PDB file of C-alpha atoms and ligand atoms in Angstrom:
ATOM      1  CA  UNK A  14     -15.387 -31.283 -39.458  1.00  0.00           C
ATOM      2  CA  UNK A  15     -12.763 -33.155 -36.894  1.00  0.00           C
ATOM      3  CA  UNK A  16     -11.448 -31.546 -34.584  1.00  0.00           C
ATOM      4  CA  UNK A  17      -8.985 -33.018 -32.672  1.00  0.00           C
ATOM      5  CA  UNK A  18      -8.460 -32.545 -28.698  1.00  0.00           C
ATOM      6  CA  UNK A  19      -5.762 -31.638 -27.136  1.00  0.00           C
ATOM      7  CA  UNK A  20      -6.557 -34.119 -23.834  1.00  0.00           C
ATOM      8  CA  UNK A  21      -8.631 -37.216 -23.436  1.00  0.00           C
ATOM      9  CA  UNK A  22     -10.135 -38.153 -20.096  1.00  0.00           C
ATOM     10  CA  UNK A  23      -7.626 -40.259 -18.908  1.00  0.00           C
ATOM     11  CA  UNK A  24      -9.312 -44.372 -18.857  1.00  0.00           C
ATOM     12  CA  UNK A  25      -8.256 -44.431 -15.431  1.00  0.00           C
ATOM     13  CA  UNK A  26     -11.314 -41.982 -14.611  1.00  0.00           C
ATOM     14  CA  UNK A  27     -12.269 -43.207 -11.315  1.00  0.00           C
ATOM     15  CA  UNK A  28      -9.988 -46.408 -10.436  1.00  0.00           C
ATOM     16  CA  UNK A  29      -7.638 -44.440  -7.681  1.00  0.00           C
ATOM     17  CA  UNK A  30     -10.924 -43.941  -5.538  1.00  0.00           C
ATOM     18  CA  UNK A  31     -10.606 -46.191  -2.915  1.00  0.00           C
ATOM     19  CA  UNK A  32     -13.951 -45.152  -0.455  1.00  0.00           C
ATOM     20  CA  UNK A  33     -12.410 -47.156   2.233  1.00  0.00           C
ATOM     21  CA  UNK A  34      -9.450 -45.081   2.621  1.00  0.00           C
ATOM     22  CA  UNK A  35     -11.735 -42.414   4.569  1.00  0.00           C
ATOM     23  CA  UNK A  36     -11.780 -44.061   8.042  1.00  0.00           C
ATOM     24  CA  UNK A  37     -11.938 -40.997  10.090  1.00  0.00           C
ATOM     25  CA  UNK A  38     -16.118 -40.626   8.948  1.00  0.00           C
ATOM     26  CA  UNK A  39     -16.794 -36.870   9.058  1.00  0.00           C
ATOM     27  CA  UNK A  40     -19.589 -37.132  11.019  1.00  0.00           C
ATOM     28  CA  UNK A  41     -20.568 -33.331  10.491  1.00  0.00           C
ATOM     29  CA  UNK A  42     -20.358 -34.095   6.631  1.00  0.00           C
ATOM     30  CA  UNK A  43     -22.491 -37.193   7.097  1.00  0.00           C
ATOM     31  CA  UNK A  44     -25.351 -35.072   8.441  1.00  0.00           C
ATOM     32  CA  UNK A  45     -25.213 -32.642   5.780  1.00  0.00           C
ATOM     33  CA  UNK A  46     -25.052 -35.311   3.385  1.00  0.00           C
ATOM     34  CA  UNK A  47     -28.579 -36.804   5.149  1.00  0.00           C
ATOM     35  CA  UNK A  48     -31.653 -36.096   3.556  1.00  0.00           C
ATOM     36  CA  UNK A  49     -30.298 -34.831   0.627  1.00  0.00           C
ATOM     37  CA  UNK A  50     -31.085 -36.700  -3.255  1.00  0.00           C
ATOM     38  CA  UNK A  51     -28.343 -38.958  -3.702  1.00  0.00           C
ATOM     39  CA  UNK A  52     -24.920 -36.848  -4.513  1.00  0.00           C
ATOM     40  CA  UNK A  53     -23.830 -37.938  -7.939  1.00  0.00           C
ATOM     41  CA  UNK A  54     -20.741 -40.127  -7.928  1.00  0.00           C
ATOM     42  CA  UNK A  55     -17.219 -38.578  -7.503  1.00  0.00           C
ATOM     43  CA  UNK A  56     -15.590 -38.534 -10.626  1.00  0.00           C
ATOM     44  CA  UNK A  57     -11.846 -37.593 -11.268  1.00  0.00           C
ATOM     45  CA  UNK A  58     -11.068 -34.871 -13.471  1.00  0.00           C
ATOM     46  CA  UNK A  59      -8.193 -34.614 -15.851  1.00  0.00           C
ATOM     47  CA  UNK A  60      -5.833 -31.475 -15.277  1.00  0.00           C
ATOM     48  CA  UNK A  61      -5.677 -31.445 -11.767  1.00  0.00           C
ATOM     49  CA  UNK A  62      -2.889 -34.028 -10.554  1.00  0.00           C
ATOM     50  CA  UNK A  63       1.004 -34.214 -11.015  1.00  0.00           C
ATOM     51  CA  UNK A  64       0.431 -38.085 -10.685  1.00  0.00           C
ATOM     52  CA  UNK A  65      -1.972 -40.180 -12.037  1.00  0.00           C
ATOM     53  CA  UNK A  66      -2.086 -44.267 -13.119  1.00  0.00           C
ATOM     54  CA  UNK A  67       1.501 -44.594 -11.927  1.00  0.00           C
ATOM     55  CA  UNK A  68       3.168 -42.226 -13.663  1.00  0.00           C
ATOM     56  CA  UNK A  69       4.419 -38.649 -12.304  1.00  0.00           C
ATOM     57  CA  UNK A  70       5.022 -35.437 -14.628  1.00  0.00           C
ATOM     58  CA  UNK A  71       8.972 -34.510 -12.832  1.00  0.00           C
ATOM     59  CA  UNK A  72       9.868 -30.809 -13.892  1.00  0.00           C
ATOM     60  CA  UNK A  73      13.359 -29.948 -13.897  1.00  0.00           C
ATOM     61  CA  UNK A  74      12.594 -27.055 -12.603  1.00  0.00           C
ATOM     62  CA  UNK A  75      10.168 -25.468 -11.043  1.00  0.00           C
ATOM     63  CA  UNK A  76      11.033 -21.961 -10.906  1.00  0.00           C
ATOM     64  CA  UNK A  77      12.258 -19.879 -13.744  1.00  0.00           C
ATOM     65  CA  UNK A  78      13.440 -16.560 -14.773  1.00  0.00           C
ATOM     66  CA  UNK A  79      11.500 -14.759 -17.124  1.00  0.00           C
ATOM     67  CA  UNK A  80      12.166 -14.718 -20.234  1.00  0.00           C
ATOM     68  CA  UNK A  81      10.653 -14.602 -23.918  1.00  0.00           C
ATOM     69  CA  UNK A  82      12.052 -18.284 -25.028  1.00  0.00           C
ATOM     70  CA  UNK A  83      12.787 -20.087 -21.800  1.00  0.00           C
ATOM     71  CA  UNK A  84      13.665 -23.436 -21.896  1.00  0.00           C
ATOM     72  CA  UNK A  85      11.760 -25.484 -19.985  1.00  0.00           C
ATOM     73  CA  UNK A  86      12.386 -29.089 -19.450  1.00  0.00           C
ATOM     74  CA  UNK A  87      10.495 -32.491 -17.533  1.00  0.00           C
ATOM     75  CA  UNK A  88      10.317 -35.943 -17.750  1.00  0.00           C
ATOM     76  CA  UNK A  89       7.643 -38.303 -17.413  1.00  0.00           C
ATOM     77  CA  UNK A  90       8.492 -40.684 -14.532  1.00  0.00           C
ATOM     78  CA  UNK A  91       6.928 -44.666 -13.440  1.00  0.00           C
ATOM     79  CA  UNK A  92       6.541 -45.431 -10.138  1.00  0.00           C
ATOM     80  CA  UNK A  93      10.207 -46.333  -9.504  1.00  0.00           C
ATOM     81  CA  UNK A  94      10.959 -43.417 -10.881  1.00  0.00           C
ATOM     82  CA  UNK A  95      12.466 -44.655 -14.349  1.00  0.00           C
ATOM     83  CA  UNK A  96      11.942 -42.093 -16.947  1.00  0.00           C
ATOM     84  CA  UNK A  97       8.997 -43.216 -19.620  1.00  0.00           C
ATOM     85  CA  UNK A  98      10.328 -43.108 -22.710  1.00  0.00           C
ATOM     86  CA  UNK A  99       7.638 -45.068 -24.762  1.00  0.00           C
ATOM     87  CA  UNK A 100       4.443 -42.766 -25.938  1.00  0.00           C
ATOM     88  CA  UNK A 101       1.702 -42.740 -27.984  1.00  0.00           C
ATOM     89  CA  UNK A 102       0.946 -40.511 -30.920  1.00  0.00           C
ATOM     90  CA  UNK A 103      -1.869 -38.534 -30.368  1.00  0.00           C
ATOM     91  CA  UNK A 104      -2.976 -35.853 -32.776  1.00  0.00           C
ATOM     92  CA  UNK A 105       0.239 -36.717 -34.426  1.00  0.00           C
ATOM     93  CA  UNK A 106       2.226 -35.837 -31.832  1.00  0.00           C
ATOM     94  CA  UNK A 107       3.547 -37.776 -28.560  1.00  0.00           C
ATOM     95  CA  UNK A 108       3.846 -34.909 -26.620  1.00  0.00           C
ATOM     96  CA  UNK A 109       1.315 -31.901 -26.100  1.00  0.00           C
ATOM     97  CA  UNK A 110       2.353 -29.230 -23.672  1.00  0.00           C
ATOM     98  CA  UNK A 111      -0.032 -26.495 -22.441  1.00  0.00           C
ATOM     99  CA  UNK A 112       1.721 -23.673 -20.388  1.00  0.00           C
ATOM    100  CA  UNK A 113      -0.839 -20.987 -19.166  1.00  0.00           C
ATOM    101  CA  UNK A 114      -1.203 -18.674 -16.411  1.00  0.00           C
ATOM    102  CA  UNK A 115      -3.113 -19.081 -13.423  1.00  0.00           C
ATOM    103  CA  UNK A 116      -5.434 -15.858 -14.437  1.00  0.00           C
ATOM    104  CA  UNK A 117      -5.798 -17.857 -18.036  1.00  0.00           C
ATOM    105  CA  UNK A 118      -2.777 -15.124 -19.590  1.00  0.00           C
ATOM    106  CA  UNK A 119      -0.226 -16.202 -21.976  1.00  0.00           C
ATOM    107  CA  UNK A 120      -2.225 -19.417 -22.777  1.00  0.00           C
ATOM    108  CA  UNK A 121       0.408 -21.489 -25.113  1.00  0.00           C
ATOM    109  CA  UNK A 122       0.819 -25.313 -26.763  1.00  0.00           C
ATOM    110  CA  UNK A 123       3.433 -26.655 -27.978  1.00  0.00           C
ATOM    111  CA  UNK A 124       4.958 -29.656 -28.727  1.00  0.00           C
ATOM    112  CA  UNK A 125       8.326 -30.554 -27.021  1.00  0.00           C
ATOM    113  CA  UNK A 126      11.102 -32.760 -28.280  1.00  0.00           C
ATOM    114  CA  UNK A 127      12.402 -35.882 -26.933  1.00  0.00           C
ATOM    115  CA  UNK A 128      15.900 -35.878 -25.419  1.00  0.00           C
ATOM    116  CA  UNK A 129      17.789 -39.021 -25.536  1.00  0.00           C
ATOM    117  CA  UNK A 130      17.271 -39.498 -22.027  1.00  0.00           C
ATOM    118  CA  UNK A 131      13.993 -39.583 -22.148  1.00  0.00           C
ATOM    119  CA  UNK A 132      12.955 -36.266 -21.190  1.00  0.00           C
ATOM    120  CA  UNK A 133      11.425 -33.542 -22.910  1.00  0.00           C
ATOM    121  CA  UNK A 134      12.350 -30.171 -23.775  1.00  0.00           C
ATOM    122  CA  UNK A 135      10.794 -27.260 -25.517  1.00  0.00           C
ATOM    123  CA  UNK A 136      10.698 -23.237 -25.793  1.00  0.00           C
ATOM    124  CA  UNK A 137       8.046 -21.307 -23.784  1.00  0.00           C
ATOM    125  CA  UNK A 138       7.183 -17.669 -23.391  1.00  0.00           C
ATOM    126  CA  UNK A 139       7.555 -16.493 -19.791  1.00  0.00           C
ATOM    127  CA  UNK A 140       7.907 -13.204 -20.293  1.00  0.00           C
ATOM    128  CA  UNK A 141       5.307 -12.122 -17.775  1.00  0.00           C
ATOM    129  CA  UNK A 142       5.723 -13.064 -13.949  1.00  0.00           C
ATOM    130  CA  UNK A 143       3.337 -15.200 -12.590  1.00  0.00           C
ATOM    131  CA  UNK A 144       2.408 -18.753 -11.544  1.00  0.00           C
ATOM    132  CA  UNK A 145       2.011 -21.305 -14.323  1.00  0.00           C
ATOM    133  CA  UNK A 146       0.103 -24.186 -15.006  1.00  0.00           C
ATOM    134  CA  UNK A 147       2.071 -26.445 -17.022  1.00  0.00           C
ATOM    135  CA  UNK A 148      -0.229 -29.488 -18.216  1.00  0.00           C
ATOM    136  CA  UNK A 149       1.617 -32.498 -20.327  1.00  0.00           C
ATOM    137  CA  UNK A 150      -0.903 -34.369 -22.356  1.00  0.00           C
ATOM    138  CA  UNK A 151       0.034 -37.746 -23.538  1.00  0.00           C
ATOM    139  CA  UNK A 152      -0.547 -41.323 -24.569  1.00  0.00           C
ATOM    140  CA  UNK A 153       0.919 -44.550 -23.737  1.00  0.00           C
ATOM    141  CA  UNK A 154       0.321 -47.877 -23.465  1.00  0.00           C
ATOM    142  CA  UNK A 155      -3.047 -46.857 -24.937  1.00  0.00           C
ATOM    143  CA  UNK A 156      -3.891 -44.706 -22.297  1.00  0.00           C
ATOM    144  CA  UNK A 157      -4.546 -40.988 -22.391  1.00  0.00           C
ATOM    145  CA  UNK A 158      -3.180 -38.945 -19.242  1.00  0.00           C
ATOM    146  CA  UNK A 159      -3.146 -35.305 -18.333  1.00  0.00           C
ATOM    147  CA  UNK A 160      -0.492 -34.431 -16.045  1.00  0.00           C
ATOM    148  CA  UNK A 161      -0.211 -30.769 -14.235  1.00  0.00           C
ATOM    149  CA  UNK A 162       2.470 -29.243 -12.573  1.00  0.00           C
ATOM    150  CA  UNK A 163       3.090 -25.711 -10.845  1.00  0.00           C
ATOM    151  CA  UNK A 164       5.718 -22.997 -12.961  1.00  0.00           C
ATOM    152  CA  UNK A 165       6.872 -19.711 -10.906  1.00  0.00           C
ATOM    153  CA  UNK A 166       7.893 -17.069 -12.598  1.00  0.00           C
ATOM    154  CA  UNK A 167       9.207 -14.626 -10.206  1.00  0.00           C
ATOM    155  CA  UNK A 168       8.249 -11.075 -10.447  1.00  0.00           C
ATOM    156  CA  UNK A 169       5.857  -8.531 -10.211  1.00  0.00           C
ATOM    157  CA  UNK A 170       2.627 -10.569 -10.886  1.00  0.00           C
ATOM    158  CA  UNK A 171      -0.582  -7.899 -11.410  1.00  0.00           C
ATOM    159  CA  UNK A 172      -3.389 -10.968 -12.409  1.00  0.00           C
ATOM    160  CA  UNK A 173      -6.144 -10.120 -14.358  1.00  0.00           C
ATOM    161  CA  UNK A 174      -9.763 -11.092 -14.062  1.00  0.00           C
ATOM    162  CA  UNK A 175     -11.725 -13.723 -15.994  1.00  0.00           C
ATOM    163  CA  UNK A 176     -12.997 -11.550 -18.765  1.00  0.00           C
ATOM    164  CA  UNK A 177     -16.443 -11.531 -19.218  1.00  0.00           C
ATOM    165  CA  UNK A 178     -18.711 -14.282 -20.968  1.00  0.00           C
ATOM    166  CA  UNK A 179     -18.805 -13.616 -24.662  1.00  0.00           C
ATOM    167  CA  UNK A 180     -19.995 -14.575 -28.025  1.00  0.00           C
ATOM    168  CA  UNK A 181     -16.987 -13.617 -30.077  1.00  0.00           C
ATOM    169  CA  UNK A 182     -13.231 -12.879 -29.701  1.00  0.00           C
ATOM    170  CA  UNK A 183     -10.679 -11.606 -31.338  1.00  0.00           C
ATOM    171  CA  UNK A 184      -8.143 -14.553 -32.535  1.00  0.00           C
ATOM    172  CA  UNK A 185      -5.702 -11.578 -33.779  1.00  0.00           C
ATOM    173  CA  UNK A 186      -4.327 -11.183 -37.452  1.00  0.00           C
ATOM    174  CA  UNK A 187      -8.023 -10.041 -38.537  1.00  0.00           C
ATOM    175  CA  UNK A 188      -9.676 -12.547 -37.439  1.00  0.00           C
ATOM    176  CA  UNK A 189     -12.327 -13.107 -35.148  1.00  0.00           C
ATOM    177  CA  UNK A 190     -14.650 -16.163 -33.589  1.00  0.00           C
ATOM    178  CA  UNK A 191     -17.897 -16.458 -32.397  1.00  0.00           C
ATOM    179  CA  UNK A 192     -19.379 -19.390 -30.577  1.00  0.00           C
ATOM    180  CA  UNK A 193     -23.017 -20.207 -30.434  1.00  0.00           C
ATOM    181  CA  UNK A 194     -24.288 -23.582 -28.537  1.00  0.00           C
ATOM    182  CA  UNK A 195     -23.769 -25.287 -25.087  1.00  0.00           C
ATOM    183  CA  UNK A 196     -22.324 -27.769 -24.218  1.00  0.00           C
ATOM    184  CA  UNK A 197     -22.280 -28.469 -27.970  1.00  0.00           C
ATOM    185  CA  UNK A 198     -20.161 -25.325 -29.272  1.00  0.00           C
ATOM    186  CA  UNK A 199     -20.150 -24.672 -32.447  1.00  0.00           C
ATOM    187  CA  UNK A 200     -17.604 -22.116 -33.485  1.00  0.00           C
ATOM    188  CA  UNK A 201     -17.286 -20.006 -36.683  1.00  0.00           C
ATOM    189  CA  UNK A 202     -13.995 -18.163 -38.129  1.00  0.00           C
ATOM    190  CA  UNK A 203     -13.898 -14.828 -40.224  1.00  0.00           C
ATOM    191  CA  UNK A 204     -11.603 -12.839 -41.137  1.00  0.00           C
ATOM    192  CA  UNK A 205     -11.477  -9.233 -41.919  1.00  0.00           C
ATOM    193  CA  UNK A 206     -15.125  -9.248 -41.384  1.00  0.00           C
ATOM    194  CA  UNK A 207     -15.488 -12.252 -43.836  1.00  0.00           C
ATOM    195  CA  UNK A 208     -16.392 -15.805 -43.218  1.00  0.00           C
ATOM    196  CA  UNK A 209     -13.510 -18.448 -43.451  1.00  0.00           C
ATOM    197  CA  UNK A 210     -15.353 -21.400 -45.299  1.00  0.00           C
ATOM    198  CA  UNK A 211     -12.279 -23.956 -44.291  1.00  0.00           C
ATOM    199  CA  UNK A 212     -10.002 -24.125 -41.986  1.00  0.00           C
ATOM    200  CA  UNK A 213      -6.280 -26.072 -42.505  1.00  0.00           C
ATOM    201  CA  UNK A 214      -5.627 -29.289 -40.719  1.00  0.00           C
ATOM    202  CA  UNK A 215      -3.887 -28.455 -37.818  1.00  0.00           C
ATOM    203  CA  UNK A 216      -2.440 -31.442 -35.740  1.00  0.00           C
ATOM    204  CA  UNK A 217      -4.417 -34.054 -38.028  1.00  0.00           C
ATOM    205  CA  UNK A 218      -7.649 -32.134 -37.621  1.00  0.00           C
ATOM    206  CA  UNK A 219      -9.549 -29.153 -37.830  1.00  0.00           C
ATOM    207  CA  UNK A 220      -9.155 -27.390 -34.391  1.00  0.00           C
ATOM    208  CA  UNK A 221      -8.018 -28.220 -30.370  1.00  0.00           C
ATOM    209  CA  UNK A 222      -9.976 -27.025 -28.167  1.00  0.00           C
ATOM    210  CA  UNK A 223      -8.281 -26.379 -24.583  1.00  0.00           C
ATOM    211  CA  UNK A 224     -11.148 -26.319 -21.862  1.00  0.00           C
ATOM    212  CA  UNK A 225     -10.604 -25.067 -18.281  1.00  0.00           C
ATOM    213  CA  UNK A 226     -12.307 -24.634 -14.963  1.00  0.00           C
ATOM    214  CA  UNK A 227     -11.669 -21.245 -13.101  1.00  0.00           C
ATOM    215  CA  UNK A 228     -10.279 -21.749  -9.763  1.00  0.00           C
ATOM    216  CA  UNK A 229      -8.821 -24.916 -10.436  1.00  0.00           C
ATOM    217  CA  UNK A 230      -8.011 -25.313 -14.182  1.00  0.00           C
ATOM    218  CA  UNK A 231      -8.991 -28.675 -14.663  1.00  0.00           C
ATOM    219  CA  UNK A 232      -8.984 -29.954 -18.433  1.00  0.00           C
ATOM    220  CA  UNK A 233     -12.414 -30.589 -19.272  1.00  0.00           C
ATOM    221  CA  UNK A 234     -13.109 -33.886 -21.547  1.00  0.00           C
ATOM    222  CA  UNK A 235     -14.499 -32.253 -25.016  1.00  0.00           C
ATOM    223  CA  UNK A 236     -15.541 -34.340 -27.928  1.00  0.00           C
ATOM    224  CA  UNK A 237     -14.703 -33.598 -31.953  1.00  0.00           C
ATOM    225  CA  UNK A 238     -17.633 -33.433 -33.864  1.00  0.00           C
ATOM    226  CA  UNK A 239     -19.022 -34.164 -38.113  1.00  0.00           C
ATOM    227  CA  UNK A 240     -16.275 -34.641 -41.017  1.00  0.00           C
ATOM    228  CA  UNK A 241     -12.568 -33.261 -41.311  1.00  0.00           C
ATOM    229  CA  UNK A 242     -11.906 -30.479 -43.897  1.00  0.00           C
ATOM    230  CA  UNK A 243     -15.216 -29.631 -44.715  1.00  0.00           C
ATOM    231  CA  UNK A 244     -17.056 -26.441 -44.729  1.00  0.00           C
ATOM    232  CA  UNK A 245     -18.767 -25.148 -41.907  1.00  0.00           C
ATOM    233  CA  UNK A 246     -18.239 -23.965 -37.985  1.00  0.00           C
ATOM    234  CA  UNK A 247     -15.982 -26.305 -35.916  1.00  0.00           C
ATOM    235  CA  UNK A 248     -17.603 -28.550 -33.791  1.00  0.00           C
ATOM    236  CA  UNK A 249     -17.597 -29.425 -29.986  1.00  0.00           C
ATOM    237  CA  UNK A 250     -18.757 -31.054 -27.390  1.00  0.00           C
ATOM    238  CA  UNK A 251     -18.101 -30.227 -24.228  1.00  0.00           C
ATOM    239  CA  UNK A 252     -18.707 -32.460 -20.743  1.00  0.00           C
ATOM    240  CA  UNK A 253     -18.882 -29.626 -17.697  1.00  0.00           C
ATOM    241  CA  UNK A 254     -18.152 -31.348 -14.619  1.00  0.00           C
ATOM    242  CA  UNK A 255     -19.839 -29.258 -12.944  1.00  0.00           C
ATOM    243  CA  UNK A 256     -21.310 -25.678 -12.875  1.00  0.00           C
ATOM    244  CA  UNK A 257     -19.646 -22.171 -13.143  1.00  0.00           C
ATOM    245  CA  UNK A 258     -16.837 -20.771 -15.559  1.00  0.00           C
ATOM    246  CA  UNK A 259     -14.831 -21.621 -17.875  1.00  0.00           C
ATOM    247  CA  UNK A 260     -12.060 -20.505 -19.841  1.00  0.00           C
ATOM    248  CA  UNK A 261     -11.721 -22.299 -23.384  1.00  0.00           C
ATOM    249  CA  UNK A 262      -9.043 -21.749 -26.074  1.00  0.00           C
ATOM    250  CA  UNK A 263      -9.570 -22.345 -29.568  1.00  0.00           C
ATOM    251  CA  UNK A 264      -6.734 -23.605 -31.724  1.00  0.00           C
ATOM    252  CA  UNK A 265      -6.901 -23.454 -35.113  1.00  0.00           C
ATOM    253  CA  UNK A 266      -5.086 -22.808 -39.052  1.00  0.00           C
ATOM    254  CA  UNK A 267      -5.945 -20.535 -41.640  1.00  0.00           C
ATOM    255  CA  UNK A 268      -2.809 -19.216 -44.040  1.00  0.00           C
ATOM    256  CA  UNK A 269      -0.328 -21.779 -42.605  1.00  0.00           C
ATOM    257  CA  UNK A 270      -0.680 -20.022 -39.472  1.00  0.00           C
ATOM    258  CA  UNK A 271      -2.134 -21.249 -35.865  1.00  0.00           C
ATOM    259  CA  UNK A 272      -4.605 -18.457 -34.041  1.00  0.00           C
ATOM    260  CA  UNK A 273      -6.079 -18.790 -31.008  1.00  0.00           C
ATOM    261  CA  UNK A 274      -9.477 -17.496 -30.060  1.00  0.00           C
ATOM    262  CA  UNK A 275     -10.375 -17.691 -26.126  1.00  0.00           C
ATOM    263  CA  UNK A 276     -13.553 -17.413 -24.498  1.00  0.00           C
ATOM    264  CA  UNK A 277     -15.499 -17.353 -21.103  1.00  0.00           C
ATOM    265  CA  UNK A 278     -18.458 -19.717 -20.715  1.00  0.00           C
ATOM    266  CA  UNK A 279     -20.686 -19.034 -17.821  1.00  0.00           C
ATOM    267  CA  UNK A 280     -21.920 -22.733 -17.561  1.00  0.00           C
ATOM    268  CA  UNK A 281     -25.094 -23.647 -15.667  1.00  0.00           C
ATOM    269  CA  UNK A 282     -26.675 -27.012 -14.226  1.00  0.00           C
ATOM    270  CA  UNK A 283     -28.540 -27.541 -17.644  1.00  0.00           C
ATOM    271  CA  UNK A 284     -25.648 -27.481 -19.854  1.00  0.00           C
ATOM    272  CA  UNK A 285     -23.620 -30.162 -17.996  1.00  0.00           C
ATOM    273  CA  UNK A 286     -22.789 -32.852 -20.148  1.00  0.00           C
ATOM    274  CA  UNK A 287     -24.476 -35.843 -18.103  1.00  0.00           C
ATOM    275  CA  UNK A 288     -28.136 -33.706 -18.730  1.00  0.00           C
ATOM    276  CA  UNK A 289     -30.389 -35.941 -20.901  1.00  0.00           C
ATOM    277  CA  UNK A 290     -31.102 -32.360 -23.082  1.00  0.00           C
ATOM    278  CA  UNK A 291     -27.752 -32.518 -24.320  1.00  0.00           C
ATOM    279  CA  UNK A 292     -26.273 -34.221 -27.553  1.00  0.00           C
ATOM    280  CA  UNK A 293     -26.477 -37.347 -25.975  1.00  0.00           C
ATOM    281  CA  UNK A 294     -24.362 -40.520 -26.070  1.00  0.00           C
ATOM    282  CA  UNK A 295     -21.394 -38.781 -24.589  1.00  0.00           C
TER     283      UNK A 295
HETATM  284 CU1   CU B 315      -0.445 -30.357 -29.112  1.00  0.00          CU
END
């Protein structure tokens, strides 16, 4: 089965490190650094910046009221600050938006329309006060970006805590998911207690799977694995950046309708994605 992401590590991985830029050494972190095996490399991660390859994700707004279909609206700006109009299809779309709150609630994507100006606009949930991550994923040029911008929702904000690593979860409607595997997840749908053979397409494939870091929410790089449409769990692999957990949201259709299936993965130094042990070639 295919499963199609929702993000792409952007090509750029890497090129706006400039090592020269750091003049003023840190002497104290040049000591700790002595002695030690050599660091691995800095590598950027996708999720975490507003800008990015010389474009910049411009909200219209970045406060809003709560609501239960707010519109929210943003452009995607060049560096001279010319709205982008051109994009990519990607998963069939040219626009993915992911809107979820900083404690990993109300976790939503959706796919915005283009204004004649350029910009994009779509309906989003805010019903619960908080601050939002708002992440646009896109294409252009051939390139694959993940933008990320800040949403407040003012209010009384009460945030939950990362629920606990599990094997299964409850994807609502009946139907539940458990995962097996890491970093290579392999997930498996039932419903009403029995197993889902197929999924439907959904966006040109299988499943998304949305992938984030605690603490910082950056969108992990995950990889579609084996054949579209056929039977069997839905297939991932995932590259950790580095250690700890992560909250990851399943996408997928079954009865023309989308569920979504999330689960905490308590990720250690063998299951990063540069380890020999895993699937290899990613
Ligand atoms: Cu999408």
């Amino acid at each position: 089965m295919i499963l199609a992401v929702v993000f792409a590590a952007a090509a750029l991985a890497g090129s706006a490190i400039d090592p020269s830029v750091d003049e003023s050494t840190d002497e104290h972190a040049s000591t700790m650094e002595a002695g030690h095996e050599a660091a691995p490399e800095s590598a950027s991660v996708p999720g975490l910046a507003v800008a990015d390859g010389g474009l910049r994700l411009v909200p219209e707004q970045a406060t809003l009221t709560a609501g239960s279909r707010v519109h929210y609206r943003f452009r995607i700006a060049g560096e001279t600050g010319r709205t982008l109009r051109k994009f990519d299809a990607k998963h069939t779309r040219r626009m993915h938006l992911i809107v979820v709150r900083r404690d990993f609630q109300n976790f939503q994507h959706v796919h915005p329309r283009q204004l004649e100006d350029g910009s994009w606009e779509t309906r989003v949930d805010l019903s619960e006060a908080g601050v939002y991550r708002v992440f646009a994923d896109f294409a252009t040029g051939g390139r694959s970006l993940t933008l990320a911008t800040d949403l407040f929702v003012p209010g009384a904000f009460d945030p939950r805590p990362l629920p606990a690593p599990a094997t299964t979860a409850d994807a609502g409607d009946g139907y539940e998911v458990s995962v097996s595997g890491s970093p290579r997840l392999r997930f498996t749908v039932s419903r009403d207690g029995r197993g889902v053979d197929s999924v439907e397409p959904y966006l040109g494939a299988d499943g998304h799977l949305v992938a984030l870091r605690e603490h910082d929410q950056a969108f992990l790089h995950t990889h579609p694995e084996g054949d579209p449409g056929g039977p069997g769990p839905i297939v991932f692999g995932v590259e950790y950046p580095s250690p700890g957990r992560y909250r990851l949201f399943l996408q997928f259709k079954h009865d023309g309708k989308v569920h979504t299936a999330a689960f905490t993965q308590d990720v250690g130094a063998a299951d990063l994605a540069n380890e020999e042990a895993s699937h290899g070639g990613h």
